[in-house]
Amino acid sequence: MQLFSLKTRLSRFDTFAAFAQEFKLSERDLVITHEFLHAPFMKALDLRCHFVMQEHYGAGEPSDVMMNSILGDVKGQVYDRVIAIGGGTVIDIAKLFVLDGLEDVVQAFERSIPIVKAKQLVIVPTTCGTGSEVTNLSIAEITSKHTKMGLADDAILADEAVIIPELLKGLPFKFYVYSAIDAFIHAVESYVSPKSNPYTKLYCKAAIELILDVFGRIIEQGPEYRYERLEDMLIASNFAGIAFGNTGVGAVHALSYPLGGTYHVPHGEANYQFFTAVFKRYQEKQPVGRIQELNTLLAAILKVDASRVYEQLDEVFGKLLSKNKLSSYGMKPAEIESFADTVMQKQTRLLANNYVALSRDEIRDIYQSLF
């Protein structure tokens, strides 16, 4: 059984300009990014790349409609590399654009076409949550199915992942926190995954320690403190991405997908709503094993008894951003049942990574408790 793999080369630059020079960006590159990043960091460099501004195709999380619109507009353009400069939406889009013969992204998510890489992929993350620069996963809302689907395949792994701390400066505090909580959830779900092993645990532990240290300092010193630790948080997100790229994530993500897909709740925010409720249920069902190890680690960092780590995490995260009731997003009581059905029927890949199996009734009960 494979324990660990990292096929992506990692690089780090102080500035975007240094990256552009080293990587020799040219007319042979398709760059998917945002105007708010292009204007301050790219425009003055007069690069000859083919630029796609993601926000021209819609707001929020990636969808099949958004991806196919971009695909139609770049059809016929000649390029050798796809370069993603942005957060999870941009990265998830860019990963599909390296595939050979792609006409409709739904075909890729449903695997009704061969998944074959035809272009090089370079990813420059500008948020500190997805870790997607080192994973083989792309996620999108499939509008006809009213949920999110994931494509996991090494064909969409980045050839190059690049960390540039200055690109994180413009991320608003709310999205910074949700992003970092998402990275934290990646690390803890990876830690208790059935595929967890000594190699992935090293990355999980490092990510957990960094994120909680930065969060604690922000609580003490205020939101501006985050600018002192931009590189640390990008690295923490990367560590978590390396870990879950080898182990997968579980029920927190599985339960969040119907909420995100139906009500367009950003990925990190949706995961935050379910995190401690899922781990408390894990704790009730199987209190010994990997979760016991995780709780011991968290207790030492948080300086609380191991039995109180999830209450303490709710308190820490709540000092940064409050958790919301599911009903606040527009979720209806009848959807408690339908969301539980959706998880059981369409998220089997994620449920296979659970620390301990959750039944449909248990999943429904978690939705009910958070409604």
Coordinates of N, CA and C in Angstrom, one line a residue, residues 130-352:
T130 N -7.1 26.0 0.7 CA -7.4 24.8 0.0 C -6.3 23.8 -0.1
G131 N -5.0 24.3 -0.1 CA -3.9 23.3 -0.3 C -4.0 22.6 -1.7
S132 N -4.9 23.2 -2.5 CA -5.2 22.5 -3.8 C -4.0 22.5 -4.8
E133 N -3.0 23.4 -4.4 CA -1.8 23.4 -5.3 C -1.0 22.1 -5.3
V134 N -1.3 21.2 -4.3 CA -0.5 20.0 -4.2 C -1.5 18.8 -4.1
T135 N -2.8 18.9 -4.5 CA -3.7 17.8 -4.5 C -4.1 17.5 -5.9
N136 N -4.6 16.3 -6.1 CA -5.1 15.8 -7.4 C -6.6 15.9 -7.5
L137 N -7.2 16.9 -6.9 CA -8.6 17.0 -6.8 C -9.2 18.4 -7.3
S138 N -10.2 18.3 -8.0 CA -11.0 19.5 -8.4 C -12.4 19.3 -8.1
I139 N -13.1 20.3 -7.5 CA -14.5 20.3 -7.1 C -15.3 21.4 -7.7
A140 N -16.5 21.0 -8.2 CA -17.3 22.0 -8.8 C -18.8 21.7 -8.5
E141 N -19.6 22.7 -8.5 CA -21.0 22.5 -8.4 C -21.5 22.1 -9.7
I142 N -22.2 21.0 -9.8 CA -22.9 20.5 -11.0 C -24.3 20.9 -10.9
T143 N -24.7 21.9 -11.6 CA -26.0 22.6 -11.4 C -27.2 21.6 -11.6
S144 N -27.1 20.7 -12.6 CA -28.2 19.8 -12.8 C -28.4 18.9 -11.7
K145 N -27.4 18.6 -10.8 CA -27.5 17.7 -9.8 C -27.7 18.3 -8.4
H146 N -27.6 19.7 -8.4 CA -27.8 20.4 -7.1 C -26.8 20.0 -6.0
T147 N -25.6 19.6 -6.4 CA -24.6 19.3 -5.4 C -23.3 19.5 -6.0
K148 N -22.2 19.3 -5.2 CA -20.9 19.4 -5.8 C -20.3 18.0 -6.1
M149 N -19.5 17.9 -7.1 CA -18.8 16.7 -7.4 C -17.3 16.9 -7.4
G150 N -16.6 15.9 -7.2 CA -15.1 16.0 -7.2 C -14.5 15.0 -8.3
L151 N -13.5 15.5 -8.9 CA -12.6 14.7 -9.8 C -11.3 14.5 -9.1
A152 N -10.9 13.3 -8.8 CA -9.6 13.0 -8.1 C -8.8 12.1 -9.1
D153 N -7.8 12.7 -9.6 CA -7.0 12.0 -10.6 C -5.6 12.7 -10.7
D154 N -4.5 11.9 -10.8 CA -3.2 12.4 -10.9 C -3.0 13.3 -12.2
A155 N -3.8 13.1 -13.1 CA -3.7 13.9 -14.4 C -3.9 15.4 -14.1
I156 N -4.6 15.8 -13.0 CA -4.8 17.2 -12.7 C -3.9 17.7 -11.6
L157 N -2.9 16.9 -11.2 CA -1.9 17.4 -10.3 C -1.0 18.5 -10.9
A158 N -0.7 19.5 -10.1 CA 0.2 20.6 -10.6 C 1.6 20.1 -10.8
D159 N 2.2 20.5 -11.9 CA 3.6 20.2 -12.1 C 4.5 21.1 -11.2
E160 N 4.0 22.3 -11.0 CA 4.7 23.3 -10.1 C 3.7 24.0 -9.2
A161 N 4.0 24.1 -7.9 CA 3.3 24.9 -7.0 C 4.2 26.0 -6.4
V162 N 3.7 27.2 -6.4 CA 4.5 28.4 -6.1 C 3.9 29.2 -5.0
I163 N 4.7 29.4 -3.9 CA 4.2 30.2 -2.8 C 4.8 31.6 -2.9
I164 N 3.9 32.6 -2.9 CA 4.3 34.1 -3.0 C 3.6 34.8 -1.9
P165 N 4.1 35.0 -0.7 CA 3.4 35.6 0.4 C 2.7 37.0 0.1
E166 N 3.3 37.8 -0.8 CA 2.7 39.1 -1.0 C 1.3 39.0 -1.6
L167 N 1.0 37.9 -2.3 CA -0.3 37.7 -2.9 C -1.4 37.5 -1.9
L168 N -1.1 37.2 -0.7 CA -2.1 36.9 0.4 C -2.5 38.2 1.1
K169 N -1.8 39.3 0.8 CA -2.1 40.5 1.5 C -3.5 41.1 1.3
G170 N -4.0 40.9 0.1 CA -5.3 41.5 -0.2 C -6.5 40.7 0.3
L171 N -6.3 39.5 0.9 CA -7.4 38.7 1.2 C -8.1 39.3 2.5
P172 N -9.4 39.6 2.3 CA -10.2 40.2 3.5 C -10.1 39.2 4.7
F173 N -10.2 39.8 5.9 CA -10.1 39.0 7.1 C -11.1 37.9 7.2
K174 N -12.3 38.1 6.8 CA -13.3 37.1 6.9 C -12.9 35.9 6.1
F175 N -12.5 36.1 4.8 CA -12.1 35.0 3.9 C -10.8 34.4 4.3
Y176 N -9.9 35.2 4.9 CA -8.7 34.6 5.5 C -9.0 33.6 6.6
V177 N -9.9 33.9 7.5 CA -10.2 33.0 8.6 C -10.9 31.8 8.1
Y178 N -11.9 31.9 7.2 CA -12.6 30.8 6.7 C -11.6 29.9 5.9
S179 N -10.7 30.5 5.2 CA -9.7 29.8 4.4 C -8.8 29.0 5.4
A180 N -8.3 29.6 6.4 CA -7.4 28.9 7.4 C -8.1 27.8 8.1
I181 N -9.4 28.0 8.5 CA -10.2 27.0 9.2 C -10.3 25.8 8.2
D182 N -10.5 26.1 6.9 CA -10.6 25.0 6.0 C -9.3 24.2 6.0
A183 N -8.2 24.8 6.0 CA -6.9 24.1 6.0 C -6.8 23.3 7.3
F184 N -7.2 23.9 8.4 CA -7.2 23.2 9.7 C -8.0 21.9 9.6
I185 N -9.2 22.0 9.0 CA -10.1 20.8 8.9 C -9.4 19.8 8.0
H186 N -8.8 20.2 6.9 CA -8.0 19.3 6.1 C -7.0 18.5 6.9
A187 N -6.3 19.2 7.8 CA -5.3 18.5 8.6 C -5.9 17.5 9.6
V188 N -7.0 17.9 10.3 CA -7.6 17.0 11.3 C -8.3 15.8 10.6
E189 N -9.0 16.1 9.5 CA -9.6 15.0 8.8 C -8.6 14.0 8.3
S190 N -7.5 14.5 7.8 CA -6.4 13.7 7.3 C -5.8 12.9 8.5
Y191 N -5.6 13.5 9.6 CA -5.0 12.8 10.8 C -5.8 11.6 11.2
V192 N -7.1 11.6 11.1 CA -7.9 10.5 11.6 C -8.4 9.6 10.4
S193 N -8.0 9.9 9.2 CA -8.3 9.1 8.0 C -7.8 7.7 8.1
P194 N -8.6 6.7 7.6 CA -8.0 5.3 7.6 C -6.7 5.2 6.8
K195 N -6.4 6.1 5.9 CA -5.1 6.1 5.2 C -4.0 6.9 5.9
S196 N -4.3 7.5 7.0 CA -3.3 8.2 7.8 C -2.1 7.3 8.1
N197 N -0.9 7.9 8.1 CA 0.3 7.2 8.4 C 1.3 8.1 9.0
P198 N 2.5 7.6 9.5 CA 3.4 8.5 10.1 C 3.9 9.7 9.2
Y199 N 3.9 9.5 7.9 CA 4.4 10.6 7.0 C 3.3 11.7 6.9
T200 N 2.1 11.3 6.7 CA 1.0 12.3 6.6 C 0.8 13.0 8.0
K201 N 1.0 12.3 9.1 CA 0.7 12.9 10.4 C 1.7 14.0 10.7
L202 N 3.0 13.8 10.2 CA 4.0 14.9 10.3 C 3.5 16.2 9.8
Y203 N 2.9 16.2 8.6 CA 2.4 17.4 7.9 C 1.1 17.9 8.6
C204 N 0.2 16.9 9.0 CA -1.0 17.4 9.8 C -0.6 18.1 11.1
K205 N 0.3 17.5 11.8 CA 0.7 18.1 13.1 C 1.3 19.5 12.9
A206 N 2.2 19.6 11.9 CA 2.8 20.9 11.6 C 1.8 22.0 11.2
A207 N 0.8 21.6 10.4 CA -0.3 22.5 10.0 C -1.1 22.9 11.1
I208 N -1.5 22.0 12.0 CA -2.4 22.3 13.1 C -1.7 23.2 14.1
E209 N -0.4 23.0 14.4 CA 0.4 23.8 15.3 C 0.5 25.2 14.7
L210 N 0.8 25.4 13.5 CA 1.0 26.7 12.9 C -0.3 27.5 12.9
I211 N -1.4 26.9 12.4 CA -2.7 27.6 12.3 C -3.2 28.0 13.7
L212 N -3.1 27.1 14.7 CA -3.6 27.5 16.0 C -2.7 28.6 16.7
D213 N -1.4 28.5 16.4 CA -0.5 29.6 16.9 C -0.8 30.9 16.3
V214 N -1.1 31.0 15.0 CA -1.4 32.3 14.3 C -2.8 32.8 14.8
F215 N -3.7 31.9 14.9 CA -5.1 32.3 15.4 C -5.0 32.8 16.8
G216 N -4.2 32.2 17.7 CA -4.1 32.6 19.1 C -3.5 34.0 19.1
R217 N -2.5 34.3 18.3 CA -1.8 35.6 18.3 C -2.8 36.7 17.7
I218 N -3.6 36.3 16.7 CA -4.6 37.2 16.2 C -5.6 37.6 17.2
I219 N -6.0 36.6 18.0 CA -7.0 36.9 19.1 C -6.4 37.9 20.1
E220 N -5.1 37.7 20.4 CA -4.4 38.6 21.4 C -4.1 40.0 20.8
Q221 N -3.7 40.0 19.5 CA -3.1 41.3 19.0 C -4.0 41.9 17.9
G222 N -5.0 41.2 17.4 CA -5.9 41.8 16.5 C -5.6 41.3 15.1
P223 N -6.6 41.6 14.1 CA -6.5 41.1 12.8 C -5.3 41.5 12.0
E224 N -4.7 42.6 12.3 CA -3.5 43.1 11.6 C -2.3 42.2 11.8
Y225 N -2.3 41.4 12.8 CA -1.2 40.5 13.1 C -1.0 39.5 12.0
R226 N -2.1 39.2 11.3 CA -1.9 38.2 10.2 C -0.9 38.5 9.2
Y227 N -0.7 39.8 9.0 CA 0.3 40.2 7.9 C 1.7 39.8 8.3
E228 N 2.0 39.6 9.6 CA 3.3 39.2 10.0 C 3.6 37.7 9.7
R229 N 2.5 37.0 9.5 CA 2.7 35.5 9.3 C 2.1 35.0 8.0
L230 N 2.1 35.8 7.0 CA 1.5 35.4 5.7 C 2.1 34.1 5.2
E231 N 3.5 34.0 5.2 CA 4.1 32.9 4.7 C 3.8 31.6 5.5
D232 N 3.8 31.8 6.8 CA 3.5 30.7 7.7 C 2.1 30.1 7.4
M233 N 1.1 30.9 7.2 CA -0.2 30.4 6.9 C -0.3 29.8 5.5
L234 N 0.4 30.3 4.5 CA 0.5 29.6 3.2 C 1.1 28.3 3.4
I235 N 2.2 28.2 4.2 CA 2.9 26.9 4.4 C 2.0 25.9 5.1
A236 N 1.3 26.4 6.1 CA 0.3 25.5 6.9 C -0.7 24.9 5.9
S237 N -1.3 25.8 5.1 CA -2.3 25.3 4.1 C -1.6 24.3 3.2
N238 N -0.4 24.5 2.8 CA 0.3 23.6 1.9 C 0.6 22.3 2.6
F239 N 1.0 22.3 3.9 CA 1.2 21.1 4.6 C -0.1 20.3 4.7
A240 N -1.2 21.0 5.0 CA -2.5 20.2 5.1 C -2.8 19.7 3.8
G241 N -2.6 20.4 2.7 CA -2.9 19.9 1.4 C -2.0 18.6 1.0
I242 N -0.8 18.7 1.4 CA 0.1 17.5 1.2 C -0.5 16.3 1.9
A243 N -0.9 16.5 3.2 CA -1.4 15.4 4.0 C -2.7 14.8 3.4
F244 N -3.7 15.7 3.2 CA -5.0 15.1 2.7 C -4.9 14.7 1.2
G245 N -3.9 15.2 0.5 CA -3.7 14.7 -0.9 C -3.3 13.3 -0.9
N246 N -2.8 12.8 0.2 CA -2.4 11.4 0.4 C -3.4 10.5 1.1
T247 N -4.3 11.2 1.9 CA -5.2 10.4 2.7 C -6.7 10.6 2.4
G248 N -7.0 11.7 1.8 CA -8.4 12.1 1.6 C -9.0 12.8 2.8
V249 N -10.2 13.3 2.6 CA -10.9 13.9 3.7 C -12.2 13.2 3.9
G250 N -13.0 13.5 4.9 CA -14.2 12.7 5.2 C -15.5 13.4 5.3
A251 N -16.2 13.1 6.4 CA -17.6 13.5 6.6 C -17.8 15.0 6.7
V252 N -16.9 15.7 7.2 CA -17.1 17.2 7.3 C -17.3 17.7 5.9
H253 N -16.4 17.3 5.0 CA -16.6 17.8 3.6 C -17.8 17.2 3.0
A254 N -18.1 15.9 3.2 CA -19.3 15.3 2.6 C -20.6 16.0 3.0
L255 N -20.7 16.4 4.3 CA -21.9 17.1 4.7 C -22.0 18.5 4.2
S256 N -20.8 19.1 4.0 CA -20.8 20.5 3.6 C -21.2 20.7 2.1
Y257 N -21.0 19.7 1.3 CA -21.2 19.8 -0.2 C -22.7 20.1 -0.6
P258 N -23.7 19.5 0.0 CA -25.1 19.9 -0.4 C -25.4 21.3 0.0
L259 N -24.9 21.7 1.2 CA -25.2 23.1 1.6 C -24.5 24.1 0.6
G260 N -23.2 23.8 0.3 CA -22.5 24.7 -0.6 C -23.1 24.7 -2.0
G261 N -23.5 23.5 -2.5 CA -24.0 23.4 -3.8 C -25.4 24.0 -4.0
T262 N -26.2 23.9 -3.0 CA -27.6 24.4 -3.0 C -27.6 25.9 -2.8
Y263 N -26.9 26.4 -1.8 CA -27.0 27.8 -1.3 C -25.7 28.6 -1.6
H264 N -24.8 28.0 -2.3 CA -23.6 28.7 -2.8 C -22.8 29.3 -1.6
V265 N -22.7 28.5 -0.5 CA -21.9 28.8 0.6 C -20.5 28.5 0.3
P266 N -19.5 29.5 0.5 CA -18.1 29.2 0.2 C -17.6 28.0 1.0
H267 N -16.7 27.3 0.3 CA -16.3 26.0 0.8 C -15.8 26.0 2.3
G268 N -14.9 26.9 2.6 CA -14.3 26.9 4.0 C -15.4 27.3 5.0
E269 N -16.3 28.2 4.6 CA -17.4 28.6 5.5 C -18.3 27.4 5.8
A270 N -18.7 26.6 4.7 CA -19.5 25.5 4.8 C -18.9 24.4 5.7
N271 N -17.6 24.1 5.5 CA -16.9 23.1 6.3 C -16.9 23.5 7.8
Y272 N -16.7 24.8 8.1 CA -16.7 25.3 9.5 C -18.0 25.0 10.2
Q273 N -19.1 25.0 9.6 CA -20.4 24.8 10.2 C -20.5 23.3 10.7
F274 N -19.8 22.4 10.1 CA -20.0 21.0 10.4 C -18.9 20.4 11.2
F275 N -17.7 21.1 11.3 CA -16.5 20.5 11.8 C -16.7 19.8 13.2
T276 N -17.0 20.6 14.2 CA -16.9 20.0 15.5 C -18.1 19.1 15.8
A277 N -19.2 19.3 15.1 CA -20.4 18.4 15.3 C -20.0 17.0 14.8
V278 N -19.3 16.9 13.6 CA -18.9 15.6 13.1 C -17.8 15.0 14.0
F279 N -16.9 15.7 14.5 CA -15.8 15.1 15.3 C -16.3 14.7 16.7
K280 N -17.3 15.4 17.2 CA -17.9 15.0 18.5 C -18.6 13.7 18.3
R281 N -19.3 13.5 17.1 CA -19.9 12.2 16.8 C -18.9 11.1 16.7
Y282 N -17.8 11.4 16.0 CA -16.7 10.4 16.0 C -16.2 10.0 17.4
Q283 N -16.1 11.0 18.2 CA -15.6 10.8 19.6 C -16.5 9.9 20.3
E284 N -17.8 10.1 20.2 CA -18.8 9.3 20.8 C -18.8 7.8 20.4
K285 N -18.6 7.6 19.1 CA -18.6 6.3 18.5 C -17.3 5.5 18.7
Q286 N -16.2 6.1 18.6 CA -14.9 5.4 18.7 C -13.9 6.3 19.4
P287 N -13.9 6.4 20.7 CA -13.1 7.4 21.5 C -11.6 7.0 21.5
V288 N -11.3 5.8 21.2 CA -9.8 5.4 21.2 C -9.4 5.3 19.7
G289 N -8.0 5.3 19.6 CA -7.5 5.2 18.2 C -6.9 6.6 17.8
R290 N -7.1 6.8 16.5 CA -6.5 8.1 15.9 C -7.1 9.3 16.5
I291 N -8.4 9.3 16.9 CA -9.0 10.5 17.4 C -8.4 10.8 18.8
Q292 N -8.1 9.7 19.5 CA -7.5 9.9 20.8 C -6.1 10.6 20.7
E293 N -5.3 10.2 19.7 CA -4.0 10.8 19.4 C -4.2 12.3 19.1
L294 N -5.2 12.5 18.2 CA -5.5 13.9 17.8 C -5.9 14.8 19.0
N295 N -6.8 14.2 19.8 CA -7.3 15.0 20.9 C -6.1 15.3 21.9
T296 N -5.2 14.4 22.1 CA -4.0 14.6 22.9 C -3.2 15.8 22.4
L297 N -3.0 15.8 21.1 CA -2.2 16.8 20.4 C -2.9 18.2 20.6
L298 N -4.2 18.2 20.3 CA -5.0 19.5 20.4 C -5.0 20.0 21.9
A299 N -5.2 19.0 22.8 CA -5.2 19.4 24.2 C -3.9 20.1 24.7
A300 N -2.8 19.6 24.2 CA -1.5 20.2 24.6 C -1.4 21.6 24.0
I301 N -1.8 21.8 22.8 CA -1.7 23.1 22.1 C -2.7 24.1 22.8
L302 N -3.9 23.6 23.0 CA -5.0 24.5 23.5 C -5.0 24.7 25.0
K303 N -4.2 23.8 25.7 CA -4.0 23.8 27.2 C -5.4 23.6 27.9
V304 N -6.1 22.6 27.4 CA -7.3 22.1 28.0 C -7.3 20.6 28.1
D305 N -8.2 20.1 28.9 CA -8.4 18.6 29.0 C -8.8 18.1 27.6
A306 N -8.3 16.9 27.3 CA -8.6 16.3 26.0 C -10.1 16.1 25.7
S307 N -10.9 16.0 26.8 CA -12.3 15.8 26.6 C -13.0 17.1 26.2
R308 N -12.3 18.2 26.2 CA -12.9 19.5 25.9 C -12.3 20.2 24.7
V309 N -11.6 19.4 23.9 CA -10.9 20.1 22.8 C -11.9 20.7 21.7
Y310 N -13.0 20.0 21.5 CA -13.9 20.6 20.4 C -14.7 21.7 20.9
E311 N -15.0 21.8 22.2 CA -15.7 22.9 22.7 C -14.7 24.1 22.7
Q312 N -13.4 23.8 23.0 CA -12.4 24.9 23.0 C -12.1 25.4 21.6
L313 N -12.1 24.5 20.6 CA -12.0 25.0 19.2 C -13.1 25.8 18.8
D314 N -14.3 25.5 19.2 CA -15.5 26.3 18.9 C -15.3 27.7 19.5
E315 N -14.8 27.8 20.7 CA -14.5 29.0 21.3 C -13.5 29.9 20.6
V316 N -12.4 29.2 20.3 CA -11.3 29.9 19.6 C -11.8 30.4 18.2
F317 N -12.3 29.6 17.4 CA -12.8 30.0 16.1 C -13.9 31.0 16.2
G318 N -14.8 30.9 17.2 CA -15.8 31.8 17.4 C -15.4 33.2 17.8
K319 N -14.2 33.4 18.3 CA -13.6 34.7 18.6 C -13.1 35.4 17.3
L320 N -13.0 34.6 16.3 CA -12.5 35.1 15.0 C -13.8 35.4 14.1
L321 N -14.6 34.3 14.0 CA -15.9 34.4 13.2 C -16.9 33.5 13.8
S322 N -18.1 34.0 13.9 CA -19.2 33.2 14.5 C -19.6 32.1 13.6
K323 N -20.1 31.0 14.2 CA -20.7 29.9 13.4 C -22.1 30.2 13.2
N324 N -22.7 29.8 12.1 CA -24.1 30.1 11.7 C -25.0 28.9 11.8
K325 N -26.3 29.1 12.0 CA -27.3 28.1 11.9 C -27.5 27.8 10.4
L326 N -27.7 26.5 10.1 CA -27.9 26.2 8.7 C -29.1 26.9 8.1
S327 N -30.1 27.2 8.9 CA -31.3 27.9 8.4 C -31.0 29.3 8.0
S328 N -29.9 29.9 8.5 CA -29.5 31.3 8.1 C -29.1 31.4 6.7
Y329 N -28.8 30.2 6.0 CA -28.4 30.2 4.6 C -29.6 30.0 3.7
G330 N -30.8 29.8 4.3 CA -32.0 29.5 3.5 C -32.4 28.1 3.5
M331 N -31.6 27.2 4.2 CA -31.9 25.8 4.2 C -33.3 25.6 4.8
K332 N -34.1 24.7 4.3 CA -35.4 24.4 4.7 C -35.5 23.1 5.5
P333 N -36.5 23.0 6.5 CA -36.5 21.8 7.3 C -36.6 20.5 6.5
A334 N -37.3 20.5 5.3 CA -37.5 19.3 4.5 C -36.1 18.9 3.9
E335 N -35.2 19.8 3.8 CA -33.9 19.5 3.2 C -33.0 18.8 4.2
I336 N -33.3 18.7 5.4 CA -32.5 17.9 6.3 C -32.5 16.4 5.8
E337 N -33.7 15.9 5.4 CA -33.8 14.6 4.9 C -33.1 14.4 3.5
S338 N -33.4 15.4 2.7 CA -32.8 15.3 1.3 C -31.3 15.5 1.3
F339 N -30.8 16.3 2.1 CA -29.4 16.5 2.2 C -28.7 15.2 2.7
A340 N -29.3 14.6 3.7 CA -28.8 13.3 4.2 C -28.7 12.3 3.1
D341 N -29.8 12.2 2.3 CA -29.8 11.3 1.2 C -28.8 11.6 0.2
T342 N -28.6 12.9 -0.1 CA -27.6 13.3 -1.1 C -26.2 12.8 -0.6
V343 N -25.9 13.0 0.7 CA -24.6 12.6 1.2 C -24.4 11.1 1.0
M344 N -25.3 10.3 1.4 CA -25.2 8.9 1.3 C -25.1 8.4 -0.1
Q345 N -25.8 9.0 -1.0 CA -25.8 8.6 -2.4 C -24.7 9.1 -3.3
K346 N -24.2 10.3 -3.0 CA -23.3 11.0 -4.0 C -21.9 11.3 -3.4
Q347 N -21.7 11.1 -2.1 CA -20.4 11.4 -1.5 C -19.8 10.1 -0.9
T348 N -20.0 9.0 -1.6 CA -19.4 7.7 -1.1 C -17.9 7.7 -1.1
R349 N -17.3 8.5 -2.0 CA -15.8 8.6 -2.0 C -15.3 9.2 -0.7
L350 N -16.0 10.2 -0.2 CA -15.6 10.9 1.0 C -15.9 10.1 2.2
L351 N -17.1 9.5 2.2 CA -17.5 8.7 3.4 C -16.6 7.5 3.6
A352 N -16.0 7.0 2.5 CA -15.0 5.9 2.7 C -13.8 6.3 3.5

